[in-house]
XYZ file of C-alpha atoms in Angstrom:
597
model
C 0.267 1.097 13.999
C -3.166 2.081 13.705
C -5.924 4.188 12.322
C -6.762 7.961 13.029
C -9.660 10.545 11.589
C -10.166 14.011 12.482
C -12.016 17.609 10.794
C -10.416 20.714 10.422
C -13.362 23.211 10.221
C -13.061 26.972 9.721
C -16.802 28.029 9.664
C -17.389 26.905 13.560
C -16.220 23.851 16.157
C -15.379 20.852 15.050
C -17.879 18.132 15.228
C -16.587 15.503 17.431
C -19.511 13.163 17.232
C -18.814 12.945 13.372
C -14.713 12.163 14.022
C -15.769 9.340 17.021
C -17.789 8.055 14.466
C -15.094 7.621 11.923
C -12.325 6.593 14.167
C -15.016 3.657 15.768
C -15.356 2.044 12.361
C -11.462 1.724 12.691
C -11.302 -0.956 15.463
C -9.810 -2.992 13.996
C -6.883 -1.586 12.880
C -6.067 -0.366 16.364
C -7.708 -2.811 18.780
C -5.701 -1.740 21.968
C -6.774 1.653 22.497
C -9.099 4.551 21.551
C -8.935 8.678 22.216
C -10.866 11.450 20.584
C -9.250 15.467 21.289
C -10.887 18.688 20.437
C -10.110 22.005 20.440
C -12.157 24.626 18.483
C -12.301 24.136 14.903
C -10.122 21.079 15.260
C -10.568 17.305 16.333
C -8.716 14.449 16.233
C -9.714 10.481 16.894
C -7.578 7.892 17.308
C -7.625 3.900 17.160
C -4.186 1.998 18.347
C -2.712 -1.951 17.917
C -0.345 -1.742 20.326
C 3.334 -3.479 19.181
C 5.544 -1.781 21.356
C 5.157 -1.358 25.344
C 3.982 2.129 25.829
C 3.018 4.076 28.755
C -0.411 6.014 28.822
C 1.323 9.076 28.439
C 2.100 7.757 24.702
C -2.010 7.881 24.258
C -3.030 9.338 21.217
C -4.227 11.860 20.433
C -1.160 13.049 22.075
C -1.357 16.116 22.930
C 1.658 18.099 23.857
C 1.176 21.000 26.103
C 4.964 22.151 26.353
C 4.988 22.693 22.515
C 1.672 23.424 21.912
C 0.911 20.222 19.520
C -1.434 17.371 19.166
C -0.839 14.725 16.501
C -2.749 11.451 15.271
C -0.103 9.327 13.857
C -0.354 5.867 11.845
C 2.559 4.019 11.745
C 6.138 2.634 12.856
C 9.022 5.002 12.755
C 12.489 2.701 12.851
C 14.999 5.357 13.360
C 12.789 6.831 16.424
C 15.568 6.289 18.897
C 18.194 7.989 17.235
C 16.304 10.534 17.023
C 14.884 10.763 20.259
C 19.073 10.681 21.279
C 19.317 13.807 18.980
C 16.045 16.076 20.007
C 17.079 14.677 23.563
C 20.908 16.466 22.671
C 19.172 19.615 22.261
C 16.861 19.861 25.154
C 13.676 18.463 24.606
C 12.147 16.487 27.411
C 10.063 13.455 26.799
C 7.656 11.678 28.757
C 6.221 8.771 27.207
C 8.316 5.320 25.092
C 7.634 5.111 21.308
C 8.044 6.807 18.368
C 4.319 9.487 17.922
C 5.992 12.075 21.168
C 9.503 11.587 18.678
C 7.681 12.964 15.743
C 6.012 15.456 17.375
C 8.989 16.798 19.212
C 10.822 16.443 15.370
C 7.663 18.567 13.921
C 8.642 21.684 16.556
C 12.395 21.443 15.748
C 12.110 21.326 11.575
C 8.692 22.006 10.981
C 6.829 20.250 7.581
C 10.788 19.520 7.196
C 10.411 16.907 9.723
C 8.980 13.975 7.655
C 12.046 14.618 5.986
C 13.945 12.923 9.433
C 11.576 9.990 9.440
C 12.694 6.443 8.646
C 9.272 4.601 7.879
C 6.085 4.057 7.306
C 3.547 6.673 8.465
C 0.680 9.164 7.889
C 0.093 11.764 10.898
C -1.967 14.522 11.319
C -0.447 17.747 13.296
C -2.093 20.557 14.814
C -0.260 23.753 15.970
C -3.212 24.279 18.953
C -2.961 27.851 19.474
C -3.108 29.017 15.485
C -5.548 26.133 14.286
C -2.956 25.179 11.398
C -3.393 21.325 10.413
C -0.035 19.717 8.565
C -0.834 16.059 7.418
C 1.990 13.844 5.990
C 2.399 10.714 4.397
C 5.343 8.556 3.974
C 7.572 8.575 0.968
C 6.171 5.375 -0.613
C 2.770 5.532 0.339
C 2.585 2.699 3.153
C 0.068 4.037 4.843
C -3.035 5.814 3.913
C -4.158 8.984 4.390
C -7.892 9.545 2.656
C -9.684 13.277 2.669
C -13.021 14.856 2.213
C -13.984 18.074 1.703
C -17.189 19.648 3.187
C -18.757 20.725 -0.104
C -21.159 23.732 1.078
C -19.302 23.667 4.802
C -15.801 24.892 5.161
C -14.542 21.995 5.981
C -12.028 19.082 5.558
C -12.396 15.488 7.351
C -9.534 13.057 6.871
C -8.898 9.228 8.304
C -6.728 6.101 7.179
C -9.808 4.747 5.763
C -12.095 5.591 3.293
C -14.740 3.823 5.017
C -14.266 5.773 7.729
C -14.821 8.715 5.803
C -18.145 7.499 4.604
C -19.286 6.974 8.363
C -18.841 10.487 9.237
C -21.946 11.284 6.523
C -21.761 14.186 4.194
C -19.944 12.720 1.711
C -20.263 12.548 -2.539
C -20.555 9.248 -2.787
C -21.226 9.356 -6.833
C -18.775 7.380 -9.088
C -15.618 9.132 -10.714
C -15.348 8.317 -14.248
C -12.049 9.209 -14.639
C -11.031 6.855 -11.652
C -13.448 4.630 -13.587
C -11.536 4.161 -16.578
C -8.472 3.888 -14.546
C -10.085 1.071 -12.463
C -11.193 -0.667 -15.718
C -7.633 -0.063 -17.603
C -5.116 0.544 -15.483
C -5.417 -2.823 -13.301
C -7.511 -1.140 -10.819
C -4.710 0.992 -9.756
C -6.510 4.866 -8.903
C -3.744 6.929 -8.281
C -3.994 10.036 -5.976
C -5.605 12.198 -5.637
C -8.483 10.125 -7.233
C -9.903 7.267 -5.621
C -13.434 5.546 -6.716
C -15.756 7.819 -4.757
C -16.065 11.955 -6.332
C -16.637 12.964 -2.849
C -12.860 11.582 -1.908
C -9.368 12.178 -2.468
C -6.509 10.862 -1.250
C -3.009 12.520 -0.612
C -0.045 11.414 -2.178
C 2.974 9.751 -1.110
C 5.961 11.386 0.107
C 3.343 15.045 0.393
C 2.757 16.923 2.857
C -0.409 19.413 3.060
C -0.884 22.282 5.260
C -4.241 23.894 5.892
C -4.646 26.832 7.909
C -7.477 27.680 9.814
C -9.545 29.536 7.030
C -9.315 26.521 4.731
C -5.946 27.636 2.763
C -3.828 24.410 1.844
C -0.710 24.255 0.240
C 0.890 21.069 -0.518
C 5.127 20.111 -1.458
C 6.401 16.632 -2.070
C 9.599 15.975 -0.170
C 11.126 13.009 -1.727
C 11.805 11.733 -5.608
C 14.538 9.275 -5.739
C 16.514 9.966 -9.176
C 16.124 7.037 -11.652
C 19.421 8.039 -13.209
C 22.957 6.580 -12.603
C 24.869 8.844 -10.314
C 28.654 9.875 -10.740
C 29.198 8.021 -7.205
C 28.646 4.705 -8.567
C 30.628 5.269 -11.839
C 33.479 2.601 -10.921
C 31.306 -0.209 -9.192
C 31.189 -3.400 -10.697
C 28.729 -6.077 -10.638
C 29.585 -7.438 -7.839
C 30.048 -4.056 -5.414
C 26.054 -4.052 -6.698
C 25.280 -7.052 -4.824
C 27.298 -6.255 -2.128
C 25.504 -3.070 -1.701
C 21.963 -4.577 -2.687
C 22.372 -6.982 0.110
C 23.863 -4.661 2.670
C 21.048 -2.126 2.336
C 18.333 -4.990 2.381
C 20.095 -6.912 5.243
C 19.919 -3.072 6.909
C 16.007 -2.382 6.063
C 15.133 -5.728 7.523
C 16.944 -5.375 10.488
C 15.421 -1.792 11.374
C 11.593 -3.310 11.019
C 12.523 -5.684 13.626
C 11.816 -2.362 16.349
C 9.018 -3.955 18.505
C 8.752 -5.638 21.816
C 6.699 -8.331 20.105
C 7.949 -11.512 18.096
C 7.649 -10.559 14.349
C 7.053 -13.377 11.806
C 6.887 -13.503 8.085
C 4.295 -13.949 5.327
C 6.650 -16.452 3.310
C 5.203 -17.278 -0.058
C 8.192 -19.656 -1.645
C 9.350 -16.990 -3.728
C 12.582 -15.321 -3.752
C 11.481 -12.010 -1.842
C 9.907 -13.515 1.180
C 12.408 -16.200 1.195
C 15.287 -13.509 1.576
C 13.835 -12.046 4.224
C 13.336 -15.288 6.289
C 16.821 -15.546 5.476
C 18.267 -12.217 7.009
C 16.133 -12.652 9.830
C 17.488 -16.216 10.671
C 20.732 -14.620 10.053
C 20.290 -11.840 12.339
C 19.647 -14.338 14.921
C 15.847 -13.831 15.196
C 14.779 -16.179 17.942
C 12.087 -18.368 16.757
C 10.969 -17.361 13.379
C 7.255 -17.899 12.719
C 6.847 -17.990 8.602
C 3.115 -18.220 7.323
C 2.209 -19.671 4.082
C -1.135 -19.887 2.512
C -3.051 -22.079 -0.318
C -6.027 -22.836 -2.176
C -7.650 -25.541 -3.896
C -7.259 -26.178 -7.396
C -9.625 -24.853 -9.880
C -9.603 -24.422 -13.654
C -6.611 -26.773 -14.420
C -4.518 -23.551 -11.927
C -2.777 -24.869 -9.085
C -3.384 -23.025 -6.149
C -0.654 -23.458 -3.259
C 3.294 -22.875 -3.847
C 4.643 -25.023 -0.759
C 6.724 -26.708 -2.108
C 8.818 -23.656 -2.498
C 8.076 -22.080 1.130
C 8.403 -25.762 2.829
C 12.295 -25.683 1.430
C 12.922 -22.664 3.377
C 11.138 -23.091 6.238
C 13.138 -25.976 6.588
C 16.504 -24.456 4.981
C 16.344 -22.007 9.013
C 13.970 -24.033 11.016
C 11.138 -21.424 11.095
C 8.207 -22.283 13.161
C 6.305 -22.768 9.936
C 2.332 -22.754 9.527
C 0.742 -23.639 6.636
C -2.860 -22.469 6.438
C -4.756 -24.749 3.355
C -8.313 -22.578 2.436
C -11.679 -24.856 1.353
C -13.582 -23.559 -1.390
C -16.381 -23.140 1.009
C -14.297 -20.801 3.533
C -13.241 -18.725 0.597
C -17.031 -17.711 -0.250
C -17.809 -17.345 3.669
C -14.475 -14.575 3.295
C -15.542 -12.960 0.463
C -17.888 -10.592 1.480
C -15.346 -9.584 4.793
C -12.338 -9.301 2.557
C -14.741 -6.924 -0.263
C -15.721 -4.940 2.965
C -12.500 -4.183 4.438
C -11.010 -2.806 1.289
C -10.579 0.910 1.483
C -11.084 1.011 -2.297
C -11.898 -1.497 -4.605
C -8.840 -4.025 -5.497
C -9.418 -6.575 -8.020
C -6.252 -8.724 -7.947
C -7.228 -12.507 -6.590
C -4.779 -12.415 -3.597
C -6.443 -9.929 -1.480
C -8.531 -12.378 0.085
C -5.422 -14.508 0.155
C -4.143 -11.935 2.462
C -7.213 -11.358 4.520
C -7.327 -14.866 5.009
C -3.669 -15.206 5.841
C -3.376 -12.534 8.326
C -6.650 -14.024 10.117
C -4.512 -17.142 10.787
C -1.137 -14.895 11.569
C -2.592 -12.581 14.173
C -3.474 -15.572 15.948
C 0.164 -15.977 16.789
C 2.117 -12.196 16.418
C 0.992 -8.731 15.513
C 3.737 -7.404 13.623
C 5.227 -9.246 10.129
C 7.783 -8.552 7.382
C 6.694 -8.764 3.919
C 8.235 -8.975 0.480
C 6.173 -6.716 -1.263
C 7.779 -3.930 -3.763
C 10.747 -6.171 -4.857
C 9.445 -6.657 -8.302
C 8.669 -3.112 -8.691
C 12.181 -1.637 -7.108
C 13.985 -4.726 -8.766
C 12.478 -5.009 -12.294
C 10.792 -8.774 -11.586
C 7.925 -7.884 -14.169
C 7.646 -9.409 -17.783
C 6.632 -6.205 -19.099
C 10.528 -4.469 -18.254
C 12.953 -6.866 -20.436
C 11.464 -5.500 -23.661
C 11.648 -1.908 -22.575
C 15.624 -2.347 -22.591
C 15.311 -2.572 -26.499
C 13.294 0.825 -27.146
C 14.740 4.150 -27.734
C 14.989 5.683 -24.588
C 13.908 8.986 -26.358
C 10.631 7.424 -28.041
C 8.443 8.143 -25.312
C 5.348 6.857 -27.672
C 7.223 3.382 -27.829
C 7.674 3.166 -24.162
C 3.712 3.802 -23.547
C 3.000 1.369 -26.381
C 5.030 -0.815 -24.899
C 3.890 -0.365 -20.850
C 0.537 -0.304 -22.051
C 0.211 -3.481 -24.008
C 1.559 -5.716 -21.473
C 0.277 -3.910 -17.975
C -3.197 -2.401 -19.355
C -6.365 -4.500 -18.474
C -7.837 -2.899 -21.845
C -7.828 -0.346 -24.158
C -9.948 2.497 -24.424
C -12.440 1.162 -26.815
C -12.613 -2.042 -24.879
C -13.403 0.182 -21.381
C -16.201 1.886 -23.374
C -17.794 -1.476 -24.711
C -18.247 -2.453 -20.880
C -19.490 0.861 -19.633
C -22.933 1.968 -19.987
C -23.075 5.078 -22.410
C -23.362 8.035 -19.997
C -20.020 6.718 -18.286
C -17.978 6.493 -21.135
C -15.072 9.429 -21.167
C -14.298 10.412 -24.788
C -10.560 10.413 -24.556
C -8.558 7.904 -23.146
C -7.589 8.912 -18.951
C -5.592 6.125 -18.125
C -3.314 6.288 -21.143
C -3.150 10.370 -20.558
C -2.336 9.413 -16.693
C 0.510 7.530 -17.166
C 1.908 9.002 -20.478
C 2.269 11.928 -17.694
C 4.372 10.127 -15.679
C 6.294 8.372 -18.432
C 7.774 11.938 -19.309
C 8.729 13.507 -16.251
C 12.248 13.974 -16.369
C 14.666 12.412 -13.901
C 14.747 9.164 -15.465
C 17.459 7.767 -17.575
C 16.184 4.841 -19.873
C 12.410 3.605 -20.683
C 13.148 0.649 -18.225
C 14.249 3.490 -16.055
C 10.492 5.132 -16.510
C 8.436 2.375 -15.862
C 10.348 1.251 -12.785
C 9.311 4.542 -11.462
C 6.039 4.661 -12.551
C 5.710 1.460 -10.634
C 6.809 2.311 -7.389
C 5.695 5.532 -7.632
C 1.804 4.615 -8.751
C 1.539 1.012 -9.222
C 2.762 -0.340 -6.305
C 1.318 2.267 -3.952
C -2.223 1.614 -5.213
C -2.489 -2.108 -5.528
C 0.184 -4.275 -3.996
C 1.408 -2.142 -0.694
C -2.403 -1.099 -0.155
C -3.654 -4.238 -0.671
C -1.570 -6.222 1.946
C -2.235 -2.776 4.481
C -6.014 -3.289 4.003
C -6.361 -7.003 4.555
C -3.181 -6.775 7.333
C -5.201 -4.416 9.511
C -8.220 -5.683 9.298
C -7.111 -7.980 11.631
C -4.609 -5.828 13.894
C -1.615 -7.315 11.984
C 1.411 -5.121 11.190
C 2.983 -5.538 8.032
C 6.449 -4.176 7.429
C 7.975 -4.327 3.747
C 11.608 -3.914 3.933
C 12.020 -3.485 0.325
C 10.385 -0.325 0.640
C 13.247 1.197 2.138
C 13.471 4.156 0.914
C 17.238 3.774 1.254
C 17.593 0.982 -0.755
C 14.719 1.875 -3.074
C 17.127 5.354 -3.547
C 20.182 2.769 -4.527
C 18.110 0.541 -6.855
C 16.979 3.354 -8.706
C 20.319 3.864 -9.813
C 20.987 0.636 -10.041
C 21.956 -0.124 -14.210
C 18.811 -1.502 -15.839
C 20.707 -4.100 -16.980
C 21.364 -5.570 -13.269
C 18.572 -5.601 -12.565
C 17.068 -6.979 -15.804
C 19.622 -10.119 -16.126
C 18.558 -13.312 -15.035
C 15.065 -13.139 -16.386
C 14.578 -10.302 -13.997
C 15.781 -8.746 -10.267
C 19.064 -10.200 -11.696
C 21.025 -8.061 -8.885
C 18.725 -9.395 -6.361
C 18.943 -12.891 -7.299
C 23.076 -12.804 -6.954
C 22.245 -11.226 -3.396
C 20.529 -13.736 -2.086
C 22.863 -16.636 -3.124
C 24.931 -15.413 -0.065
C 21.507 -16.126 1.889
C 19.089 -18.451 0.622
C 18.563 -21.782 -1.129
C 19.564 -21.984 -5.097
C 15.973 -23.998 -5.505
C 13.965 -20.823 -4.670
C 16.238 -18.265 -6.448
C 16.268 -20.223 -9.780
C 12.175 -21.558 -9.918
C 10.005 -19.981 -12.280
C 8.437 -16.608 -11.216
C 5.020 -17.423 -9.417
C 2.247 -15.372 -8.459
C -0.213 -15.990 -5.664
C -2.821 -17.618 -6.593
C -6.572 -17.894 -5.637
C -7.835 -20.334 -8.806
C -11.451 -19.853 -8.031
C -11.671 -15.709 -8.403
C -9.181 -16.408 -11.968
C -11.718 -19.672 -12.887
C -15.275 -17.952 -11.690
C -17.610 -21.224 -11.094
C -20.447 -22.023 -8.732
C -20.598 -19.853 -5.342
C -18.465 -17.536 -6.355
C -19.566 -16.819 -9.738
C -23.464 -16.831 -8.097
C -21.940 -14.038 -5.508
C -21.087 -12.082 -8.810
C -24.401 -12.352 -10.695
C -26.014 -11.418 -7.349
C -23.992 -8.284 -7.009
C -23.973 -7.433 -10.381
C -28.096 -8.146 -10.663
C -28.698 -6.195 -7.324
C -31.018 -3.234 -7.504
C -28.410 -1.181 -6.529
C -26.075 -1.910 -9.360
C -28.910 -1.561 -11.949
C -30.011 1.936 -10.340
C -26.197 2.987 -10.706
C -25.793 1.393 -14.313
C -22.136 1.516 -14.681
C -22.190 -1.388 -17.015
C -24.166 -1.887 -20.427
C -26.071 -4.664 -20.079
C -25.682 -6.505 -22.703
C -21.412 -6.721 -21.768
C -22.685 -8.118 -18.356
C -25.066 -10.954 -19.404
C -21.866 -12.163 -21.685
C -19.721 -12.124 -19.043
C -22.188 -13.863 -16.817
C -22.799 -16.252 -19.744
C -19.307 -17.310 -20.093
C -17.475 -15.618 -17.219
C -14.000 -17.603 -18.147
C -13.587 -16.499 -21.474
C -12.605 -13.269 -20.878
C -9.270 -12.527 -19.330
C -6.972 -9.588 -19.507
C -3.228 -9.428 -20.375
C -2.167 -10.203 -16.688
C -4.345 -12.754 -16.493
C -7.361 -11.072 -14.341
C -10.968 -12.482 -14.894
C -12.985 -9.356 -16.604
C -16.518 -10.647 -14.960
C -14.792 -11.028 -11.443
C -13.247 -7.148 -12.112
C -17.132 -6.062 -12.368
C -18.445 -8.085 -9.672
C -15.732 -7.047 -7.198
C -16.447 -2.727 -7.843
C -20.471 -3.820 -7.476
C -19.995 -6.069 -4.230
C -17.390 -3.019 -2.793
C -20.267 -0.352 -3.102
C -23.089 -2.186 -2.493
C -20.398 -3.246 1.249
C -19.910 0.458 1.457
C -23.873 1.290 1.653
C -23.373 3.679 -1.606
């Protein structure tokens, strides 16, 4: 688990000083190690948080002479000794513990097929030394990042796990994208690939891999689509063989993310995803579970803790259980760190939750499990139960639908925020995700947005959001509900499972086998961080500033007049998911102006 950069150039060398550069603002994702390799056109640097006990020959960039390969890799591959057994079965030799000498050994055996092998989460970057061809590969829901940026009058691509990092090499378009704009203002800040914030940088998507040869020539194939459709082979199981399978899978996923030779804890929140996983881990036998919770002080009439719902399970399996309680006044000291170490901007509240929270947590262990992805894989979402009543052929229902309960705004409502010259004049985030809606492979509209959700949503807001604030404190975060295994068998999962109970019905009958009826049957919660949903005193000041600086009014994303009635009464606007409007501008205003752009 780490962070890695490198440039691919086919006009001349590479330029090392420029990949250094990026992989040094990556310290902190990899604290335990640093490297830098160059050959020719090609260089790679590398920053590594050290989980498992590795040798120095497992150094990276590794470069293997035998084969002719050197790889970057970001990451935790769970099925690494199996295949290690297997590549060992057919006479490869290896020198070093861990899983990055695995995958490279897998990338000479099955070529861009190999990711294809890979149980986990990853992004690598291979180079074949001898013919300068660059493969980079991402994992198949996006867990880790993998951001790119293109030379513009220079033949040449630069790519790291950070967009930040990017930005340090120089050289970069660092003007707005509208599009990813509008998408940013309607679709809940989510900025799907290859789009992020910045026109000067891309992103690749999950479950892709791209290969560039030397003169610049990419091609790109995605390896993985789990089918959102019921499957002949699970035509006679009943309710119940769903939960037993549900479980089984889960109770497998967790116990494969417990591959380290560290103690790994959980981020337990009281709800029923976190809670399940403290329970398969004290099942498994896990020898002193540390579980992490994390509150806030009340503002606005919101409450802002949930312990009384992680307190019953830490007590239900005797977890060493810490409880971190966050002062208004070290919220506003975090802000400005949490803004900063956000690859792109992410406007839901809990992201400095989760900075905060992993600050405390990597005090104690380095790797964690996580329960984000169940509500997207499981159907938890209010926005799914009344998609099981439209026509599964009336794609314009399903949009409406999706739309009216996800979208931060419509259209017109982006454009009355936006300054004239950054107005689109057709609606891109409706476009984007009608797109998705009607790609076949998926059976029902419930069926459609599911996928769109783990697919998009989840990749660009939830999973990137806890990787962001995770590393930027060498923590680990594993989410075994992003499987890919068990997201493949809740796809076909009936919506209806999945749907009863108010939601992750399936899920829910699960984890009566594991964990107390109190947390199954509570009201969904959220995490919550009162004082960025109820904008007051310091923190609404910290907005103003931003959104006041010179910079912002030099950029002008914003008509003014929208901003001073935000500022005015920064409470009365809220969006459908419950997201303050004036805290949605501040935050993309205090990310640039962190980002020096």
């Amino acid at each position: 688990m780490c962070g890695f950069a490198g440039e691919l150039r086919s006009d001349g060398a590479a330029d090392v000083g420029a990949v250094a550069r990026m992989a040094a603002t990556m310290h902190r994702r990899g604290p335990d190690g640093a490297g830098v390799w160059a050959q020719g056109g090609v260089a790679l640097g590398h920053r590594r948080l050290k989980v498992i006990d590795l040798s120095e020959a497992a150094a990276q960039p590794m470069v293997d002479a035998e084969l002719g390969l050197a790889i970057a890799f970001n990451g935790c591959i769970y099925n690494y000794r199996e295949l290690r057994q297997e590549l060992s079965a057919e006479g490869y030799r290896f020198f070093s513990t861990g899983d990055t000498e695995v995958v490279i050994k897998a990338y000479h055996r099955w070529g861009t097929a190999f990711v294809e092998h890979l149980q986990g989460m990853f992004a690598c970057a291979v180079v074949e030394r001898d013919r300068g061809r660059l493969v980079l590969a991402r994992d198949r829901l996006g867990i880790k990042p993998l951001y790119l940026a293109d030379g513009g009058s220079t033949k040449r691509l630069r790519f790291a796990s950070t967009l930040p990092a990017l930005l340090a090499g120089g050289d970069v378009d660092t003007t707005v994208d509208p599009v990813a704009l509008h998408h940013y203002l309607s679709f809940h800040s989510v900025v799907a690939p290859p789009r992020t914030i910045l026109a000067g940088v891309t992103k690749l998507a999950p479950a892709t891999v791209m290969v560039v040869e030397p003169d610049g020539t990419r091609r790109t194939h995605r390896y993985w689509e789990p089918s959102h459709e019921r499957h002949l082979d699970h035509a006679a199981m009943t309710e119940a063989d769903w939960n037993d399978a549900v479980l089984a899978a889960l109770r497998l996923a967790v116990k494969r993310r417990l591959v380290a030779d560290v103690p790994v804890g959980v981020l337990l929140s009281g709800g029923l995803d976190s809670s399940l996983i403290v329970g398969l881990l004290a099942e498994a036998g896990q020898p002193g579970l540390a579980t992490f919770s994390v509150g806030f002080e009340d503002a606005g009439g919101i409450k802002g803790d949930e312990f009384v719902y992680s307190d019953v399970v830490a007590k239900a399996f005797a977890t060493d259980h810490h409880q971190l309680r966050i002062s208004s006044a070290r919220l506003h000291d975090a802000l400005p760190r949490a803004v900063a170490a956000m690859s792109e901007p992410m406007v839901s509240h809990d992201a400095v939750g989760f900075y905060l929270l992993s600050e405390e947590v990597s005090r104690h262990v380095k790797v964690v499990q996580s329960g984000q992805g169940a509500d997207e894989v499981f159907a938890g979402y209010h926005w799914y139960p009344p998609l099981a009543g439209v026509d599964d052929g009336d794609e314009a229902a399903t949009l409406d639908a999706y739309a009216g309960a996800f979208f931060d705004r419509s259209h017109a409502g982006v454009c009355d925020l936006l300054a004239p010259h950054w107005r689109l004049d057709a609606d891109a985030s409706r476009a984007l995700v009608a797109e998705h809606l009607g790609r076949p492979g998926a059976g029902t509209a419930v069926d459609r947005a599911l996928r769109l959700d783990t697919q998009v949503m989840l990749v660009d807001d939830p999973v990137k959001r806890v990787d962001n604030m995770a590393m930027a404190w060498g923590l680990e975060a594993r989410v075994p509900f992003l499987d890919h295994e068990l997201v493949e068998l809740a796809a076909r999962c009936p919506p209806g499972l999945k749907l009863a109970s108010g939601g992750k019905g399936v899920l829910k009958e699960a984890a009566r086998r594991v964990v107390p009826a109190e947390v199954i049957d509570r009201p969904k919660g959220y995490f919550p961080v009162p004082a960025l949903s109820h904008l007051q005193g310091s923190e609404l000041e910290l907005v103003a500033a931003a959104l006041h600086d010179p910079a912002a009014k030099e950029r002008g994303l914003f008509a003014p007049g929208a901003v001073e009635a935000l500022l005015r009464a920064p409470n009365d606007s809220l969006t459908p998911l419950g997201g303050n409007t004036c805290w949605q501008l501040g935050l993309l205003e205090l990310w640039l102006q962190s980002q020096g752009v």
